[in-house]
mmCIF file of C-alpha atoms and ligand atoms in Angstrom:
data_model
loop_
_atom_site.group_PDB
_atom_site.id
_atom_site.type_symbol
_atom_site.label_atom_id
_atom_site.label_comp_id
_atom_site.label_asym_id
_atom_site.label_seq_id
_atom_site.Cartn_x
_atom_site.Cartn_y
_atom_site.Cartn_z
ATOM 1 C CA MET A 1 -9.718 -33.150 10.026
ATOM 2 C CA ILE A 2 -8.272 -29.584 10.669
ATOM 3 C CA LYS A 3 -9.692 -26.311 8.989
ATOM 4 C CA PRO A 4 -6.715 -24.977 7.406
ATOM 5 C CA LYS A 5 -7.531 -21.376 7.350
ATOM 6 C CA GLU A 6 -8.354 -21.500 11.392
ATOM 7 C CA PHE A 7 -5.163 -23.589 11.974
ATOM 8 C CA ILE A 8 -2.889 -21.185 10.250
ATOM 9 C CA GLU A 9 -4.369 -18.115 12.260
ATOM 10 C CA GLU A 10 -4.194 -19.990 15.490
ATOM 11 C CA LYS A 11 -0.514 -21.240 14.987
ATOM 12 C CA VAL A 12 0.457 -17.627 13.945
ATOM 13 C CA GLN A 13 -1.153 -16.504 17.187
ATOM 14 C CA GLU A 14 0.755 -18.855 19.280
ATOM 15 C CA ILE A 15 4.269 -18.232 17.707
ATOM 16 C CA LYS A 16 3.727 -14.263 18.227
ATOM 17 C CA GLU A 17 4.026 -14.970 22.083
ATOM 18 C CA VAL A 18 7.662 -15.878 21.368
ATOM 19 C CA ASP A 19 10.240 -13.292 22.648
ATOM 20 C CA GLY A 20 13.106 -13.558 20.337
ATOM 21 C CA LYS A 21 14.617 -14.521 17.161
ATOM 22 C CA ALA A 22 14.156 -18.055 15.348
ATOM 23 C CA VAL A 23 15.940 -19.931 12.688
ATOM 24 C CA VAL A 24 14.432 -22.963 10.476
ATOM 25 C CA GLY A 25 16.185 -25.103 8.223
ATOM 26 C CA CYS A 26 14.313 -25.077 4.985
ATOM 27 C CA SER A 27 15.199 -28.157 3.175
ATOM 28 C CA GLY A 28 12.858 -27.923 0.279
ATOM 29 C CA GLY A 29 10.478 -30.123 1.506
ATOM 30 C CA VAL A 30 6.462 -29.433 2.154
ATOM 31 C CA ASP A 31 6.775 -29.601 6.010
ATOM 32 C CA SER A 32 9.647 -27.352 6.523
ATOM 33 C CA THR A 33 8.299 -24.860 3.971
ATOM 34 C CA VAL A 34 4.923 -24.602 5.500
ATOM 35 C CA SER A 35 6.689 -24.313 8.977
ATOM 36 C CA SER A 36 8.738 -21.460 7.750
ATOM 37 C CA VAL A 37 5.773 -19.604 6.037
ATOM 38 C CA ILE A 38 3.732 -20.049 9.377
ATOM 39 C CA ALA A 39 6.683 -18.640 11.336
ATOM 40 C CA SER A 40 7.314 -15.940 9.164
ATOM 41 C CA LYS A 41 3.621 -14.589 9.493
ATOM 42 C CA ALA A 42 4.146 -14.465 13.184
ATOM 43 C CA LEU A 43 7.806 -13.374 13.401
ATOM 44 C CA GLY A 44 8.672 -11.325 10.105
ATOM 45 C CA ASP A 45 12.315 -10.554 10.128
ATOM 46 C CA ASP A 46 12.770 -12.124 13.444
ATOM 47 C CA LEU A 47 12.842 -15.348 11.499
ATOM 48 C CA LEU A 48 15.600 -16.470 9.125
ATOM 49 C CA ALA A 49 15.041 -19.521 6.955
ATOM 50 C CA ILE A 50 18.222 -21.244 5.969
ATOM 51 C CA TYR A 51 18.280 -23.394 2.924
ATOM 52 C CA VAL A 52 21.893 -25.337 2.414
ATOM 53 C CA ASP A 53 22.531 -26.329 -0.957
ATOM 54 C CA THR A 54 24.494 -29.422 -0.147
ATOM 55 C CA GLY A 55 25.000 -30.297 -3.925
ATOM 56 C CA TYR A 56 22.713 -33.448 -3.581
ATOM 57 C CA MET A 57 19.513 -31.500 -4.327
ATOM 58 C CA ARG A 58 16.990 -32.055 -7.174
ATOM 59 C CA LYS A 59 17.575 -30.430 -10.420
ATOM 60 C CA ASN A 60 16.401 -26.737 -9.945
ATOM 61 C CA GLU A 61 15.400 -27.433 -6.393
ATOM 62 C CA THR A 62 17.648 -24.413 -5.147
ATOM 63 C CA GLU A 63 16.263 -21.979 -7.489
ATOM 64 C CA GLU A 64 12.906 -23.075 -6.717
ATOM 65 C CA MET A 65 12.999 -22.828 -2.913
ATOM 66 C CA ASP A 66 14.716 -19.521 -3.300
ATOM 67 C CA SER A 67 11.897 -18.111 -5.317
ATOM 68 C CA ILE A 68 9.135 -19.662 -3.153
ATOM 69 C CA LEU A 69 10.502 -18.241 -0.095
ATOM 70 C CA GLU A 70 10.720 -15.008 -1.792
ATOM 71 C CA GLU A 71 7.270 -14.799 -2.982
ATOM 72 C CA MET A 72 6.236 -16.151 0.287
ATOM 73 C CA GLY A 73 7.956 -12.832 1.930
ATOM 74 C CA VAL A 74 10.091 -15.267 4.090
ATOM 75 C CA ASN A 75 13.474 -13.728 5.398
ATOM 76 C CA HIS A 76 15.668 -16.231 4.149
ATOM 77 C CA LYS A 77 19.223 -17.216 3.101
ATOM 78 C CA VAL A 78 20.543 -19.481 0.749
ATOM 79 C CA ILE A 79 23.813 -21.179 1.268
ATOM 80 C CA ASP A 80 26.099 -22.563 -1.325
ATOM 81 C CA ALA A 81 27.872 -25.286 0.443
ATOM 82 C CA LYS A 82 28.275 -27.690 -2.516
ATOM 83 C CA GLU A 83 32.256 -27.910 -2.654
ATOM 84 C CA GLU A 84 32.355 -28.201 0.901
ATOM 85 C CA PHE A 85 30.124 -31.300 1.074
ATOM 86 C CA TYR A 86 31.566 -32.871 -2.057
ATOM 87 C CA GLU A 87 35.105 -32.486 -0.410
ATOM 88 C CA GLU A 88 33.986 -34.450 2.662
ATOM 89 C CA MET A 89 32.360 -37.325 0.557
ATOM 90 C CA GLU A 90 35.291 -37.956 -1.484
ATOM 91 C CA GLY A 91 36.212 -41.414 -1.020
ATOM 92 C CA VAL A 92 33.375 -42.356 1.163
ATOM 93 C CA SER A 93 30.937 -45.168 -0.285
ATOM 94 C CA ASP A 94 29.472 -46.701 2.937
ATOM 95 C CA PRO A 95 25.728 -45.466 3.228
ATOM 96 C CA GLU A 96 25.670 -44.593 6.976
ATOM 97 C CA GLU A 97 29.020 -42.912 6.744
ATOM 98 C CA LYS A 98 27.616 -40.926 3.935
ATOM 99 C CA ARG A 99 24.555 -39.904 6.211
ATOM 100 C CA LYS A 100 26.733 -39.151 9.003
ATOM 101 C CA ILE A 101 28.994 -36.777 7.130
ATOM 102 C CA ILE A 102 26.152 -34.919 5.383
ATOM 103 C CA GLY A 103 24.183 -34.700 8.572
ATOM 104 C CA ASN A 104 27.224 -33.420 10.538
ATOM 105 C CA LYS A 105 28.224 -30.804 7.924
ATOM 106 C CA PHE A 106 24.633 -29.788 7.623
ATOM 107 C CA ILE A 107 24.680 -29.257 11.612
ATOM 108 C CA GLU A 108 28.135 -27.088 11.499
ATOM 109 C CA ILE A 109 26.799 -24.941 8.846
ATOM 110 C CA PHE A 110 23.344 -24.373 10.270
ATOM 111 C CA GLU A 111 24.891 -23.487 13.810
ATOM 112 C CA ARG A 112 27.374 -21.066 12.369
ATOM 113 C CA GLU A 113 24.414 -19.321 10.711
ATOM 114 C CA ALA A 114 21.973 -19.456 13.517
ATOM 115 C CA GLU A 115 24.797 -17.952 15.712
ATOM 116 C CA LYS A 116 25.321 -15.130 13.237
ATOM 117 C CA PHE A 117 21.788 -14.269 13.499
ATOM 118 C CA GLY A 118 21.603 -14.737 16.982
ATOM 119 C CA ALA A 119 18.532 -17.038 17.253
ATOM 120 C CA ASP A 120 16.921 -18.054 20.497
ATOM 121 C CA TYR A 121 14.478 -20.545 18.915
ATOM 122 C CA LEU A 122 14.445 -23.103 16.422
ATOM 123 C CA VAL A 123 11.452 -23.788 14.185
ATOM 124 C CA GLN A 124 11.200 -27.731 13.153
ATOM 125 C CA GLY A 125 8.665 -29.076 10.716
ATOM 126 C CA THR A 126 8.161 -32.290 12.814
ATOM 127 C CA ILE A 127 4.841 -33.760 11.940
ATOM 128 C CA ALA A 128 2.752 -36.470 13.842
ATOM 129 C CA PRO A 129 4.302 -39.610 12.181
ATOM 130 C CA ASP A 130 7.830 -38.340 13.157
ATOM 131 C CA TRP A 131 7.090 -38.619 16.813
ATOM 132 C CA ILE A 132 3.967 -40.974 17.251
ATOM 133 C CA GLU A 133 6.042 -44.442 16.651
ATOM 134 C CA SER A 134 8.517 -43.196 19.379
ATOM 135 C CA GLY A 135 5.695 -43.094 21.879
ATOM 136 C CA ASP A 136 5.999 -39.507 22.772
ATOM 137 C CA GLU A 137 2.936 -37.812 23.918
ATOM 138 C CA ASN A 138 0.590 -34.761 23.077
ATOM 139 C CA ARG A 139 2.510 -31.413 23.279
ATOM 140 C CA ASP A 140 2.200 -27.665 22.771
ATOM 141 C CA THR A 141 3.545 -25.863 19.709
ATOM 142 C CA ILE A 142 6.225 -24.170 21.689
ATOM 143 C CA LYS A 143 8.379 -26.378 24.269
ATOM 144 C CA SER A 144 11.942 -26.350 25.419
ATOM 145 C CA HIS A 145 14.712 -28.493 23.926
ATOM 146 C CA HIS A 146 14.291 -31.938 23.290
ATOM 147 C CA ASN A 147 15.714 -34.395 21.113
ATOM 148 C CA VAL A 148 15.844 -32.372 17.786
ATOM 149 C CA GLY A 149 16.668 -35.096 15.194
ATOM 150 C CA GLY A 150 20.375 -34.459 14.889
ATOM 151 C CA LEU A 151 20.889 -30.841 15.759
ATOM 152 C CA PRO A 152 22.902 -30.942 18.935
ATOM 153 C CA GLU A 153 21.683 -29.826 22.367
ATOM 154 C CA LYS A 154 24.629 -27.402 22.630
ATOM 155 C CA MET A 155 22.735 -25.017 20.295
ATOM 156 C CA GLY A 156 20.559 -24.325 23.286
ATOM 157 C CA LEU A 157 17.833 -23.242 21.227
ATOM 158 C CA ASP A 158 13.859 -23.630 22.401
ATOM 159 C CA LEU A 159 11.774 -25.518 19.988
ATOM 160 C CA ILE A 160 8.750 -24.310 17.968
ATOM 161 C CA GLU A 161 6.876 -27.057 16.043
ATOM 162 C CA PRO A 162 3.639 -25.735 14.466
ATOM 163 C CA LEU A 163 2.845 -29.027 12.379
ATOM 164 C CA TYR A 164 3.585 -31.251 15.496
ATOM 165 C CA ASP A 165 -0.077 -32.987 15.711
ATOM 166 C CA LEU A 166 -0.683 -32.823 11.731
ATOM 167 C CA TYR A 167 -0.417 -35.878 9.264
ATOM 168 C CA LYS A 168 0.902 -35.365 5.930
ATOM 169 C CA ASP A 169 -2.300 -34.820 4.119
ATOM 170 C CA GLU A 170 -3.284 -32.223 6.496
ATOM 171 C CA VAL A 171 0.106 -30.497 5.917
ATOM 172 C CA ARG A 172 -0.562 -30.568 2.192
ATOM 173 C CA LYS A 173 -3.954 -28.915 3.301
ATOM 174 C CA VAL A 174 -2.443 -26.129 4.944
ATOM 175 C CA ALA A 175 0.237 -25.631 2.133
ATOM 176 C CA ARG A 176 -2.539 -25.240 -0.407
ATOM 177 C CA GLU A 177 -4.213 -22.617 1.838
ATOM 178 C CA LEU A 178 -1.169 -20.761 2.135
ATOM 179 C CA GLY A 179 -0.630 -20.822 -1.589
ATOM 180 C CA ILE A 180 2.418 -22.906 -1.710
ATOM 181 C CA SER A 181 3.047 -24.180 -5.137
ATOM 182 C CA THR A 182 5.025 -27.355 -3.922
ATOM 183 C CA ALA A 183 2.061 -28.733 -1.851
ATOM 184 C CA GLU A 184 2.133 -31.918 -3.455
ATOM 185 C CA LYS A 185 5.761 -32.661 -3.466
ATOM 186 C CA GLN A 186 6.997 -36.136 -2.776
ATOM 187 C CA PRO A 187 9.170 -36.859 0.042
ATOM 188 C CA PHE A 188 12.875 -36.521 -0.481
ATOM 189 C CA PRO A 189 15.600 -37.726 1.904
ATOM 190 C CA GLY A 190 17.826 -35.550 4.113
ATOM 191 C CA PRO A 191 21.141 -36.820 2.452
ATOM 192 C CA GLY A 192 19.234 -36.106 -0.806
ATOM 193 C CA LEU A 193 20.838 -37.497 -4.063
ATOM 194 C CA ALA A 194 24.070 -38.958 -2.223
ATOM 195 C CA ILE A 195 21.926 -41.970 -1.260
ATOM 196 C CA ARG A 196 20.768 -42.299 -4.853
ATOM 197 C CA VAL A 197 24.218 -42.862 -6.033
ATOM 198 C CA ILE A 198 25.170 -45.981 -4.974
ATOM 199 C CA GLY A 199 28.653 -46.019 -3.665
ATOM 200 C CA GLU A 200 30.968 -42.909 -3.756
ATOM 201 C CA ALA A 201 28.778 -40.056 -4.748
ATOM 202 C CA THR A 202 31.101 -38.133 -6.748
ATOM 203 C CA PRO A 203 30.182 -34.713 -8.228
ATOM 204 C CA GLU A 204 30.140 -36.349 -11.768
ATOM 205 C CA LYS A 205 27.908 -39.324 -10.820
ATOM 206 C CA THR A 206 25.671 -36.971 -8.703
ATOM 207 C CA GLU A 207 24.902 -34.804 -12.038
ATOM 208 C CA ILE A 208 23.934 -38.268 -13.766
ATOM 209 C CA VAL A 209 21.538 -39.361 -11.257
ATOM 210 C CA ARG A 210 20.168 -35.693 -10.928
ATOM 211 C CA GLU A 211 19.381 -35.391 -14.473
ATOM 212 C CA ALA A 212 17.645 -39.081 -14.468
ATOM 213 C CA CYS A 213 15.777 -38.175 -11.498
ATOM 214 C CA HIS A 214 14.460 -35.244 -13.165
ATOM 215 C CA ILE A 215 13.457 -37.104 -16.102
ATOM 216 C CA VAL A 216 11.551 -39.818 -13.988
ATOM 217 C CA GLU A 217 9.550 -37.190 -11.986
ATOM 218 C CA ASN A 218 8.705 -35.263 -15.211
ATOM 219 C CA GLU A 219 7.489 -38.323 -17.204
ATOM 220 C CA ILE A 220 5.527 -39.742 -14.270
ATOM 221 C CA ASP A 221 4.203 -36.318 -13.439
ATOM 222 C CA LYS A 222 2.848 -36.243 -17.237
ATOM 223 C CA ALA A 223 1.591 -39.568 -17.158
ATOM 224 C CA VAL A 224 -0.475 -38.791 -14.064
ATOM 225 C CA GLU A 225 -1.855 -35.473 -15.608
ATOM 226 C CA GLU A 226 -3.038 -37.763 -18.601
ATOM 227 C CA GLY A 227 -4.702 -40.194 -16.303
ATOM 228 C CA LYS A 228 -2.550 -43.070 -17.260
ATOM 229 C CA MET A 229 -1.568 -43.971 -13.557
ATOM 230 C CA GLU A 230 -2.155 -42.885 -9.917
ATOM 231 C CA ARG A 231 0.610 -40.496 -8.490
ATOM 232 C CA PRO A 232 3.181 -42.786 -6.862
ATOM 233 C CA TRP A 233 4.211 -41.876 -3.297
ATOM 234 C CA GLN A 234 7.747 -41.467 -4.266
ATOM 235 C CA TYR A 235 9.443 -41.876 -7.673
ATOM 236 C CA PHE A 236 13.124 -41.389 -8.625
ATOM 237 C CA ALA A 237 16.090 -42.770 -10.237
ATOM 238 C CA VAL A 238 19.205 -44.504 -8.735
ATOM 239 C CA LEU A 239 22.612 -44.925 -10.428
ATOM 240 C CA LEU A 240 23.911 -48.393 -10.035
ATOM 241 C CA PRO A 241 27.552 -49.094 -9.650
ATOM 242 C CA VAL A 242 27.208 -51.468 -12.874
ATOM 243 C CA LYS A 243 28.384 -50.589 -16.224
ATOM 244 C CA THR A 244 27.075 -52.784 -18.956
ATOM 245 C CA VAL A 245 27.693 -53.422 -22.638
ATOM 246 C CA GLY A 246 25.269 -51.676 -25.192
ATOM 247 C CA VAL A 247 25.340 -50.544 -28.661
ATOM 248 C CA GLN A 248 25.229 -46.794 -30.179
ATOM 249 C CA GLY A 249 24.826 -46.476 -33.777
ATOM 250 C CA ASP A 250 27.027 -49.238 -34.878
ATOM 251 C CA LYS A 251 29.603 -49.051 -32.212
ATOM 252 C CA ARG A 252 29.841 -51.089 -29.026
ATOM 253 C CA ALA A 253 29.258 -48.868 -25.940
ATOM 254 C CA TYR A 254 30.050 -49.351 -22.085
ATOM 255 C CA GLY A 255 27.750 -47.177 -20.024
ATOM 256 C CA HIS A 256 26.086 -46.573 -16.789
ATOM 257 C CA THR A 257 22.836 -48.298 -15.261
ATOM 258 C CA ILE A 258 19.859 -46.511 -13.989
ATOM 259 C CA ALA A 259 17.120 -48.085 -11.836
ATOM 260 C CA ILE A 260 13.911 -46.481 -11.697
ATOM 261 C CA ARG A 261 12.084 -46.837 -8.225
ATOM 262 C CA ALA A 262 8.401 -45.849 -7.787
ATOM 263 C CA VAL A 263 6.243 -47.051 -4.930
ATOM 264 C CA GLN A 264 2.791 -46.479 -3.384
ATOM 265 C CA SER A 265 2.677 -46.098 0.224
ATOM 266 C CA SER A 266 0.800 -44.115 2.963
ATOM 267 C CA ASP A 267 3.562 -43.750 5.500
ATOM 268 C CA ALA A 268 6.847 -45.047 4.134
ATOM 269 C CA MET A 269 6.743 -47.837 6.647
ATOM 270 C CA THR A 270 5.554 -50.396 4.064
ATOM 271 C CA ALA A 271 5.200 -49.886 0.234
ATOM 272 C CA ARG A 272 4.191 -51.634 -2.807
ATOM 273 C CA PHE A 273 6.196 -50.972 -6.270
ATOM 274 C CA SER A 274 3.854 -48.808 -8.278
ATOM 275 C CA ARG A 275 2.293 -50.665 -11.339
ATOM 276 C CA ILE A 276 3.779 -48.248 -13.962
ATOM 277 C CA PRO A 277 2.087 -48.715 -17.181
ATOM 278 C CA LEU A 278 4.708 -50.246 -19.913
ATOM 279 C CA ASP A 279 4.254 -47.557 -22.330
ATOM 280 C CA VAL A 280 5.246 -45.097 -19.340
ATOM 281 C CA LEU A 281 8.351 -47.081 -18.372
ATOM 282 C CA ASP A 282 9.110 -47.033 -22.115
ATOM 283 C CA ARG A 283 8.820 -43.394 -22.272
ATOM 284 C CA ILE A 284 11.086 -42.996 -19.382
ATOM 285 C CA SER A 285 13.656 -45.411 -20.672
ATOM 286 C CA THR A 286 13.745 -43.959 -24.027
ATOM 287 C CA LYS A 287 14.352 -40.270 -22.929
ATOM 288 C CA ILE A 288 16.964 -41.161 -20.302
ATOM 289 C CA THR A 289 18.957 -43.222 -23.002
ATOM 290 C CA ASN A 290 18.450 -40.623 -25.612
ATOM 291 C CA GLU A 291 19.205 -37.438 -23.597
ATOM 292 C CA MET A 292 22.124 -39.086 -21.610
ATOM 293 C CA LYS A 293 23.370 -41.312 -24.270
ATOM 294 C CA ASP A 294 27.128 -40.399 -23.481
ATOM 295 C CA GLU A 295 26.710 -41.581 -19.769
ATOM 296 C CA VAL A 296 23.552 -44.281 -19.502
ATOM 297 C CA ASN A 297 22.768 -47.346 -22.033
ATOM 298 C CA ARG A 298 20.570 -49.441 -19.604
ATOM 299 C CA VAL A 299 17.559 -48.792 -17.442
ATOM 300 C CA VAL A 300 15.793 -51.267 -15.254
ATOM 301 C CA TYR A 301 12.735 -51.098 -13.116
ATOM 302 C CA ASP A 302 12.867 -52.264 -9.403
ATOM 303 C CA VAL A 303 9.918 -54.311 -8.700
ATOM 304 C CA THR A 304 10.669 -54.864 -4.765
ATOM 305 C CA ASN A 305 7.986 -54.202 -2.246
ATOM 306 C CA LYS A 306 8.961 -53.028 1.286
ATOM 307 C CA PRO A 307 9.443 -55.213 3.096
ATOM 308 C CA PRO A 308 11.594 -56.782 2.136
ATOM 309 C CA GLY A 309 13.288 -53.998 0.315
ATOM 310 C CA THR A 310 13.326 -50.439 1.492
ATOM 311 C CA ILE A 311 12.131 -47.380 -0.550
ATOM 312 C CA GLU A 312 15.574 -45.970 -1.086
ATOM 313 C CA TRP A 313 18.352 -48.263 -2.211
ATOM 314 C CA GLU A 314 20.873 -47.159 0.374
HETATM 315 P P1 XMP B 1 13.467 -46.389 3.413
HETATM 316 O O1 XMP B 1 14.430 -46.251 2.301
HETATM 317 O O2 XMP B 1 14.072 -46.540 4.746
HETATM 318 O O3 XMP B 1 12.752 -44.857 3.609
HETATM 319 O O4 XMP B 1 12.226 -47.354 3.076
HETATM 320 C C1 XMP B 1 11.611 -44.670 4.150
HETATM 321 C C2 XMP B 1 11.327 -43.097 3.752
HETATM 322 O O5 XMP B 1 12.246 -42.292 4.488
HETATM 323 C C3 XMP B 1 12.961 -41.623 3.312
HETATM 324 N N1 XMP B 1 14.521 -41.665 3.923
HETATM 325 C C4 XMP B 1 15.138 -40.782 4.473
HETATM 326 N N2 XMP B 1 14.731 -39.571 4.984
HETATM 327 N N3 XMP B 1 16.985 -39.156 5.880
HETATM 328 C C5 XMP B 1 15.702 -38.941 5.634
HETATM 329 O O6 XMP B 1 15.268 -37.566 6.067
HETATM 330 C C6 XMP B 1 17.546 -40.216 5.739
HETATM 331 O O7 XMP B 1 18.433 -40.527 6.030
HETATM 332 C C7 XMP B 1 16.460 -41.244 4.816
HETATM 333 N N4 XMP B 1 16.640 -42.362 4.349
HETATM 334 C C8 XMP B 1 15.421 -42.650 3.600
HETATM 335 C C9 XMP B 1 12.927 -42.271 2.000
HETATM 336 O O8 XMP B 1 12.918 -41.382 1.074
HETATM 337 C C10 XMP B 1 11.264 -42.539 2.458
HETATM 338 O O9 XMP B 1 10.620 -41.705 2.229
#
């Protein structure tokens, strides 16, 4: 197990050797936040952290990231690209197509900003499980270009990967040592809420799943603090493409269906659905159908393990 304080000092010293400017794509996740903060300690304003708001972020995520990076003194830029993303996603309902469009759009924006900044290096939050299964071998923190997970070769940037040998629990330790308030944050997929709206992820449907995810997260966080349950590996809401009949007051209603997904896992390769206490499920369901009564009138709980299911629904 690493010693976080020594680890940070060592990585900062290593990155100080770099001659030039670096960019980092800050997604809001723990890995990219920790990488940004460490690189910033070494490079100061020669590092630019780029956060792209795709429109598929969690509620308040953009504001939170902006203030965390500000607090940590990381030179950063928030790009509001919501409209650009929504436009490209119009009429698209296939999950892989959605992933491709979001990935490509992200790269286009990121490249544009990296070029403007005049970057020579790309900092990435790669951690050990990201490469172990692909059979890569042990490497230094700073290496020349390899497969950068979607960022095209033509960027021609050398890589800095301070967290390359760490596991998630070690990254969280380093995050705590750095004083990053989101050290315990759950993983969030790159395409974000776009793959939590089944089918076309319109702005309206995205708003519904954003609010529902927020409620699921808050209620489960509360239940964990009250000692009612263990914190799941991931917990969120999915908006299904199914409308069902309900009643509101004395009227018939016809509204959307939300599925709650919560799983225990250690690496996301396999997972078991979380045994959420029924009173907690009741609280979540009641809150969603009260606060979102114009949109949602049915809430279901996903009791599928992985395999055969996956964690996300798309
Ligand atoms: P699945 O749904 O395949 O997810 O069981 C395993 C883990 O990966 C996350 N996930 C993604 N992460 N881009 C990402 O960066 C993606 O396209 C993507 N799809 C799934 C998921 O949240 C879970 O942690």
